[in-house]
Amino acid sequence: MTKDQPNHSDDETAQVQRFKELERALIEAQTAASAAARAKSAFLTNISHELRTPLTTIIGYCELLYEDLREGTLSPERAKDQLTRIRLAAEQLLHLINDMIELARLEAGDVTIIPGRWPISLLVDEVQNAITPLAQAQQNCLVVDLKVDPRKIITVDRDKVRRILLNLLQNAVKFTRQGEIKLTVAVQEYADGSAMLNLSVSDTGIGMSAAQLDRLFEPFTRFEEPLTQRSGGVGIGLAIARHLCERMGGLIAVKSQPGQGTTFFITIPLIETQTM
């Protein structure tokens, strides 16, 4: 074969190589599509479970209320009890729907960070007032460890920080019985003028395994292990907390062991700090 003649062997080798690359790309695409389909199926299954629970409560008590009215056996006390349960289930359903809408907006990047200047004591008071009744209902003790001057003024999106803490604290209360929920708040200032808001939420609850931690921030994660069956899934509150934290340039981490409680760590950059 002369140098001007085409090298059919090289052409065939190159063609085989291209076919192999296309085959690999096709397999990878099929694998990704299968994984996406499984994730979608799991998401729909879990969200159906989350929606079904309050809906079943609402329908069940509406039927009981109707029967009592039809038979003329409805007392004021029984009516109050049934209507209260219906209202609570409806609020739970509305809260879930609002969370779904918020998560969709966060994943689409449709969220605006609005920093403001406010005393750190305001954040602590708001969160403590909201969580204390929930903690007491579970016979838990809520402890706040403020490692910073409460007069400290910080510039950050207050609403989003509050939402992160409420989601984490509500989750801690949900998985703890007759224990302690602790919120730690600190501000770390650096020589270059930058500062970080350091938060932690810990509990003495049932804890989680390493496998559970790997899936913790997935929306509508439901743990079926015996350790958590009595408490159900963690919904989407943790996924929202992670998105909000990252959107503000912060980080969220967690450590936990079965039977030894859980601690979440949050760091959020502050635009500025000032003491009154």
CSV table of C-alpha atoms in Angstrom, one decimal:
chain,number,residue,atom,x,y,z
A,1,MET,CA,0.0,0.0,0.0
A,2,THR,CA,1.4,3.4,-1.0
A,3,LYS,CA,1.3,6.5,1.3
A,4,ASP,CA,-1.4,8.0,-1.0
A,5,GLN,CA,-3.7,5.0,-0.6
A,6,PRO,CA,-6.3,5.2,2.3
A,7,ASN,CA,-5.7,3.0,5.3
A,8,HIS,CA,-9.0,1.1,5.6
A,9,SER,CA,-7.8,-0.6,8.7
A,10,ASP,CA,-7.4,2.7,10.5
A,11,ASP,CA,-10.8,3.9,9.3
A,12,GLU,CA,-12.5,0.8,10.5
A,13,THR,CA,-10.8,1.1,13.9
A,14,ALA,CA,-11.8,4.7,14.2
A,15,GLN,CA,-15.4,3.8,13.2
A,16,VAL,CA,-15.5,1.0,15.8
A,17,GLN,CA,-14.2,3.3,18.4
A,18,ARG,CA,-17.0,5.9,17.6
A,19,PHE,CA,-19.6,3.1,17.8
A,20,LYS,CA,-18.3,2.1,21.2
A,21,GLU,CA,-18.4,5.7,22.4
A,22,LEU,CA,-21.9,6.1,21.1
A,23,GLU,CA,-22.9,2.8,22.8
A,24,ARG,CA,-21.4,4.0,26.1
A,25,ALA,CA,-23.2,7.3,25.8
A,26,LEU,CA,-26.5,5.5,25.1
A,27,ILE,CA,-26.0,3.2,28.1
A,28,GLU,CA,-25.2,6.2,30.4
A,29,ALA,CA,-28.3,8.0,29.1
A,30,GLN,CA,-30.5,5.0,29.7
A,31,THR,CA,-29.0,4.6,33.2
A,32,ALA,CA,-29.7,8.2,34.0
A,33,ALA,CA,-33.2,8.0,32.6
A,34,SER,CA,-33.9,4.9,34.7
A,35,ALA,CA,-32.6,6.6,37.8
A,36,ALA,CA,-34.7,9.7,37.1
A,37,ALA,CA,-37.8,7.6,36.6
A,38,ARG,CA,-37.1,5.8,39.9
A,39,ALA,CA,-36.6,9.1,41.7
A,40,LYS,CA,-39.8,10.5,40.2
A,41,SER,CA,-41.7,7.4,41.2
A,42,ALA,CA,-40.3,7.5,44.8
A,43,PHE,CA,-41.1,11.2,45.0
A,44,LEU,CA,-44.7,10.7,43.9
A,45,THR,CA,-45.1,7.8,46.3
A,46,ASN,CA,-43.8,9.7,49.2
A,47,ILE,CA,-45.7,12.9,48.4
A,48,SER,CA,-48.9,10.9,48.0
A,49,HIS,CA,-48.4,9.5,51.5
A,50,GLU,CA,-47.7,12.9,52.9
A,51,LEU,CA,-50.9,14.4,51.3
A,52,ARG,CA,-53.0,11.4,52.1
A,53,THR,CA,-52.5,11.6,55.9
A,54,PRO,CA,-54.2,15.0,56.5
A,55,LEU,CA,-56.8,14.4,53.8
A,56,THR,CA,-57.8,11.1,55.4
A,57,THR,CA,-58.2,12.9,58.7
A,58,ILE,CA,-60.3,15.6,57.2
A,59,ILE,CA,-62.6,13.2,55.4
A,60,GLY,CA,-62.9,10.9,58.3
A,61,TYR,CA,-64.0,13.5,60.8
A,62,CYS,CA,-66.3,15.2,58.3
A,63,GLU,CA,-68.1,11.8,57.9
A,64,LEU,CA,-68.3,11.5,61.7
A,65,LEU,CA,-69.6,15.0,62.0
A,66,TYR,CA,-72.2,14.4,59.3
A,67,GLU,CA,-73.4,11.1,61.0
A,68,ASP,CA,-73.8,12.8,64.4
A,69,LEU,CA,-75.7,15.7,62.8
A,70,ARG,CA,-78.0,13.2,60.9
A,71,GLU,CA,-78.7,11.2,64.0
A,72,GLY,CA,-79.0,14.2,66.3
A,73,THR,CA,-76.4,13.0,68.7
A,74,LEU,CA,-73.8,15.8,68.2
A,75,SER,CA,-72.9,17.5,71.5
A,76,PRO,CA,-71.1,20.8,71.6
A,77,GLU,CA,-68.0,19.2,73.1
A,78,ARG,CA,-67.9,16.5,70.4
A,79,ALA,CA,-68.5,19.1,67.7
A,80,LYS,CA,-65.7,21.2,69.0
A,81,ASP,CA,-63.3,18.2,69.1
A,82,GLN,CA,-64.1,17.1,65.6
A,83,LEU,CA,-63.9,20.6,64.1
A,84,THR,CA,-60.6,21.1,65.9
A,85,ARG,CA,-59.1,18.0,64.4
A,86,ILE,CA,-60.4,19.0,60.9
A,87,ARG,CA,-58.9,22.4,61.3
A,88,LEU,CA,-55.5,21.0,62.4
A,89,ALA,CA,-55.4,18.6,59.5
A,90,ALA,CA,-56.3,21.3,57.1
A,91,GLU,CA,-53.5,23.5,58.4
A,92,GLN,CA,-51.1,20.6,58.1
A,93,LEU,CA,-52.2,20.1,54.5
A,94,LEU,CA,-51.8,23.8,53.7
A,95,HIS,CA,-48.4,23.9,55.3
A,96,LEU,CA,-47.3,20.9,53.1
A,97,ILE,CA,-48.6,22.5,50.0
A,98,ASN,CA,-46.8,25.8,50.8
A,99,ASP,CA,-43.6,23.9,51.4
A,100,MET,CA,-43.9,22.2,48.0
A,101,ILE,CA,-44.4,25.5,46.3
A,102,GLU,CA,-41.5,27.0,48.2
A,103,LEU,CA,-39.2,24.1,47.3
A,104,ALA,CA,-40.1,24.3,43.7
A,105,ARG,CA,-39.2,28.0,43.7
A,106,LEU,CA,-35.9,27.4,45.4
A,107,GLU,CA,-34.9,24.6,43.0
A,108,ALA,CA,-35.8,26.9,40.1
A,109,GLY,CA,-33.6,29.7,41.5
A,110,ASP,CA,-36.7,31.9,42.0
A,111,VAL,CA,-35.7,33.4,45.4
A,112,THR,CA,-34.4,36.8,46.4
A,113,ILE,CA,-32.1,37.4,49.3
A,114,ILE,CA,-33.2,40.6,51.1
A,115,PRO,CA,-30.6,41.6,53.8
A,116,GLY,CA,-31.6,43.8,56.7
A,117,ARG,CA,-30.1,45.1,59.9
A,118,TRP,CA,-31.6,43.7,63.1
A,119,PRO,CA,-30.5,42.7,66.6
A,120,ILE,CA,-29.6,39.0,67.1
A,121,SER,CA,-31.9,38.9,70.1
A,122,LEU,CA,-34.9,39.4,67.9
A,123,LEU,CA,-34.1,36.2,66.0
A,124,VAL,CA,-33.7,34.2,69.2
A,125,ASP,CA,-36.9,35.5,70.7
A,126,GLU,CA,-39.0,34.8,67.6
A,127,VAL,CA,-37.7,31.3,67.3
A,128,GLN,CA,-37.9,30.5,71.0
A,129,ASN,CA,-41.5,31.8,71.2
A,130,ALA,CA,-42.5,29.6,68.2
A,131,ILE,CA,-40.8,26.4,69.3
A,132,THR,CA,-41.3,26.4,73.1
A,133,PRO,CA,-45.0,25.3,73.0
A,134,LEU,CA,-44.1,22.5,70.5
A,135,ALA,CA,-41.2,21.3,72.7
A,136,GLN,CA,-43.4,21.3,75.8
A,137,ALA,CA,-46.1,19.3,74.1
A,138,GLN,CA,-43.5,16.5,73.6
A,139,GLN,CA,-42.2,17.0,77.2
A,140,ASN,CA,-38.9,18.4,75.8
A,141,CYS,CA,-36.8,21.2,77.3
A,142,LEU,CA,-35.8,23.9,74.8
A,143,VAL,CA,-32.4,25.4,75.7
A,144,VAL,CA,-30.9,28.5,74.0
A,145,ASP,CA,-27.2,29.1,74.3
A,146,LEU,CA,-26.5,32.7,73.1
A,147,LYS,CA,-22.7,33.0,72.7
A,148,VAL,CA,-22.9,36.6,71.6
A,149,ASP,CA,-24.0,39.9,72.9
A,150,PRO,CA,-27.8,40.0,72.4
A,151,ARG,CA,-27.4,43.7,71.4
A,152,LYS,CA,-25.2,42.7,68.4
A,153,ILE,CA,-26.7,44.0,65.2
A,154,ILE,CA,-26.2,41.7,62.1
A,155,THR,CA,-27.0,42.3,58.5
A,156,VAL,CA,-28.5,39.2,56.9
A,157,ASP,CA,-31.9,38.0,55.5
A,158,ARG,CA,-33.7,37.6,58.8
A,159,ASP,CA,-36.8,35.8,57.4
A,160,LYS,CA,-34.7,33.1,55.7
A,161,VAL,CA,-32.4,32.5,58.7
A,162,ARG,CA,-35.6,32.2,60.9
A,163,ARG,CA,-37.1,29.8,58.4
A,164,ILE,CA,-34.0,27.6,58.5
A,165,LEU,CA,-34.0,27.5,62.3
A,166,LEU,CA,-37.7,26.8,62.6
A,167,ASN,CA,-37.4,23.9,60.1
A,168,LEU,CA,-34.5,22.4,62.0
A,169,LEU,CA,-36.0,22.9,65.4
A,170,GLN,CA,-39.4,21.5,64.4
A,171,ASN,CA,-37.7,18.5,63.0
A,172,ALA,CA,-35.7,18.1,66.3
A,173,VAL,CA,-38.9,18.3,68.3
A,174,LYS,CA,-40.6,15.7,66.1
A,175,PHE,CA,-37.9,13.1,66.7
A,176,THR,CA,-37.4,13.7,70.4
A,177,ARG,CA,-39.5,12.6,73.4
A,178,GLN,CA,-38.8,13.8,76.9
A,179,GLY,CA,-35.4,15.1,76.0
A,180,GLU,CA,-33.6,18.3,75.2
A,181,ILE,CA,-33.5,20.5,72.2
A,182,LYS,CA,-30.7,23.0,72.1
A,183,LEU,CA,-30.1,26.1,69.9
A,184,THR,CA,-26.6,27.6,69.9
A,185,VAL,CA,-26.0,31.0,68.4
A,186,ALA,CA,-22.6,32.6,67.9
A,187,VAL,CA,-20.9,35.2,65.7
A,188,GLN,CA,-17.3,34.8,64.5
A,189,GLU,CA,-15.6,37.9,63.4
A,190,TYR,CA,-12.3,37.9,61.5
A,191,ALA,CA,-9.4,40.4,61.2
A,192,ASP,CA,-10.3,41.3,57.6
A,193,GLY,CA,-13.7,42.6,58.7
A,194,SER,CA,-15.7,39.5,57.6
A,195,ALA,CA,-18.0,37.7,59.9
A,196,MET,CA,-20.0,34.4,60.1
A,197,LEU,CA,-23.2,33.5,61.9
A,198,ASN,CA,-22.7,30.1,63.4
A,199,LEU,CA,-25.8,28.2,64.5
A,200,SER,CA,-26.3,24.7,65.7
A,201,VAL,CA,-29.5,22.7,66.6
A,202,SER,CA,-29.0,19.6,68.6
A,203,ASP,CA,-31.4,17.1,70.2
A,204,THR,CA,-31.3,14.0,72.3
A,205,GLY,CA,-33.7,12.1,70.1
A,206,ILE,CA,-33.6,8.9,68.2
A,207,GLY,CA,-30.7,9.8,65.9
A,208,MET,CA,-29.9,8.5,62.5
A,209,SER,CA,-27.7,5.9,60.8
A,210,ALA,CA,-25.0,6.8,58.2
A,211,ALA,CA,-27.3,5.4,55.4
A,212,GLN,CA,-30.1,7.7,56.6
A,213,LEU,CA,-27.8,10.7,56.7
A,214,ASP,CA,-26.9,10.2,53.0
A,215,ARG,CA,-30.6,10.7,52.1
A,216,LEU,CA,-31.5,13.3,54.7
A,217,PHE,CA,-31.8,16.4,52.5
A,218,GLU,CA,-33.8,14.6,49.8
A,219,PRO,CA,-37.3,16.0,49.6
A,220,PHE,CA,-40.0,13.7,51.2
A,221,THR,CA,-37.4,11.2,52.5
A,222,ARG,CA,-39.2,8.6,54.5
A,223,PHE,CA,-37.2,6.3,56.8
A,224,GLU,CA,-38.8,2.9,57.1
A,225,GLU,CA,-36.2,1.5,59.6
A,226,PRO,CA,-37.7,0.5,63.0
A,227,LEU,CA,-35.8,3.3,64.6
A,228,THR,CA,-37.9,5.9,62.9
A,229,GLN,CA,-41.2,4.2,62.1
A,230,ARG,CA,-43.0,5.9,65.0
A,231,SER,CA,-42.0,9.4,63.7
A,232,GLY,CA,-42.5,8.9,59.9
A,233,GLY,CA,-40.6,10.9,57.2
A,234,VAL,CA,-38.9,14.2,57.5
A,235,GLY,CA,-40.9,15.9,54.7
A,236,ILE,CA,-39.3,18.7,52.8
A,237,GLY,CA,-38.3,21.1,55.6
A,238,LEU,CA,-34.7,20.0,55.6
A,239,ALA,CA,-34.5,20.3,51.9
A,240,ILE,CA,-35.8,23.9,52.1
A,241,ALA,CA,-33.3,24.7,54.9
A,242,ARG,CA,-30.4,23.4,52.8
A,243,HIS,CA,-31.5,25.5,49.8
A,244,LEU,CA,-32.0,28.6,51.8
A,245,CYS,CA,-28.6,28.2,53.5
A,246,GLU,CA,-26.8,27.7,50.3
A,247,ARG,CA,-28.6,30.5,48.6
A,248,MET,CA,-27.2,32.9,51.2
A,249,GLY,CA,-23.7,31.5,50.6
A,250,GLY,CA,-23.7,29.3,53.7
A,251,LEU,CA,-23.2,25.7,54.5
A,252,ILE,CA,-25.3,23.1,56.5
A,253,ALA,CA,-23.9,19.9,58.0
A,254,VAL,CA,-25.2,17.2,60.3
A,255,LYS,CA,-23.8,14.5,62.6
A,256,SER,CA,-25.9,11.8,64.2
A,257,GLN,CA,-25.8,8.3,65.6
A,258,PRO,CA,-28.8,6.0,66.3
A,259,GLY,CA,-30.0,6.5,69.8
A,260,GLN,CA,-27.6,9.4,70.5
A,261,GLY,CA,-29.4,12.4,69.0
A,262,THR,CA,-28.6,14.6,66.1
A,263,THR,CA,-26.8,18.0,65.6
A,264,PHE,CA,-27.1,20.3,62.6
A,265,PHE,CA,-24.4,22.9,62.0
A,266,ILE,CA,-25.1,26.1,60.0
A,267,THR,CA,-22.7,28.8,58.9
A,268,ILE,CA,-24.0,31.9,57.1
A,269,PRO,CA,-21.8,34.8,55.9
A,270,LEU,CA,-22.8,38.2,57.5
A,271,ILE,CA,-22.6,41.4,55.5
A,272,GLU,CA,-21.7,43.4,58.6
A,273,THR,CA,-22.0,43.4,62.4
A,274,GLN,CA,-22.3,46.1,64.9
A,275,THR,CA,-23.0,46.3,68.7
A,276,MET,CA,-25.6,48.8,69.9
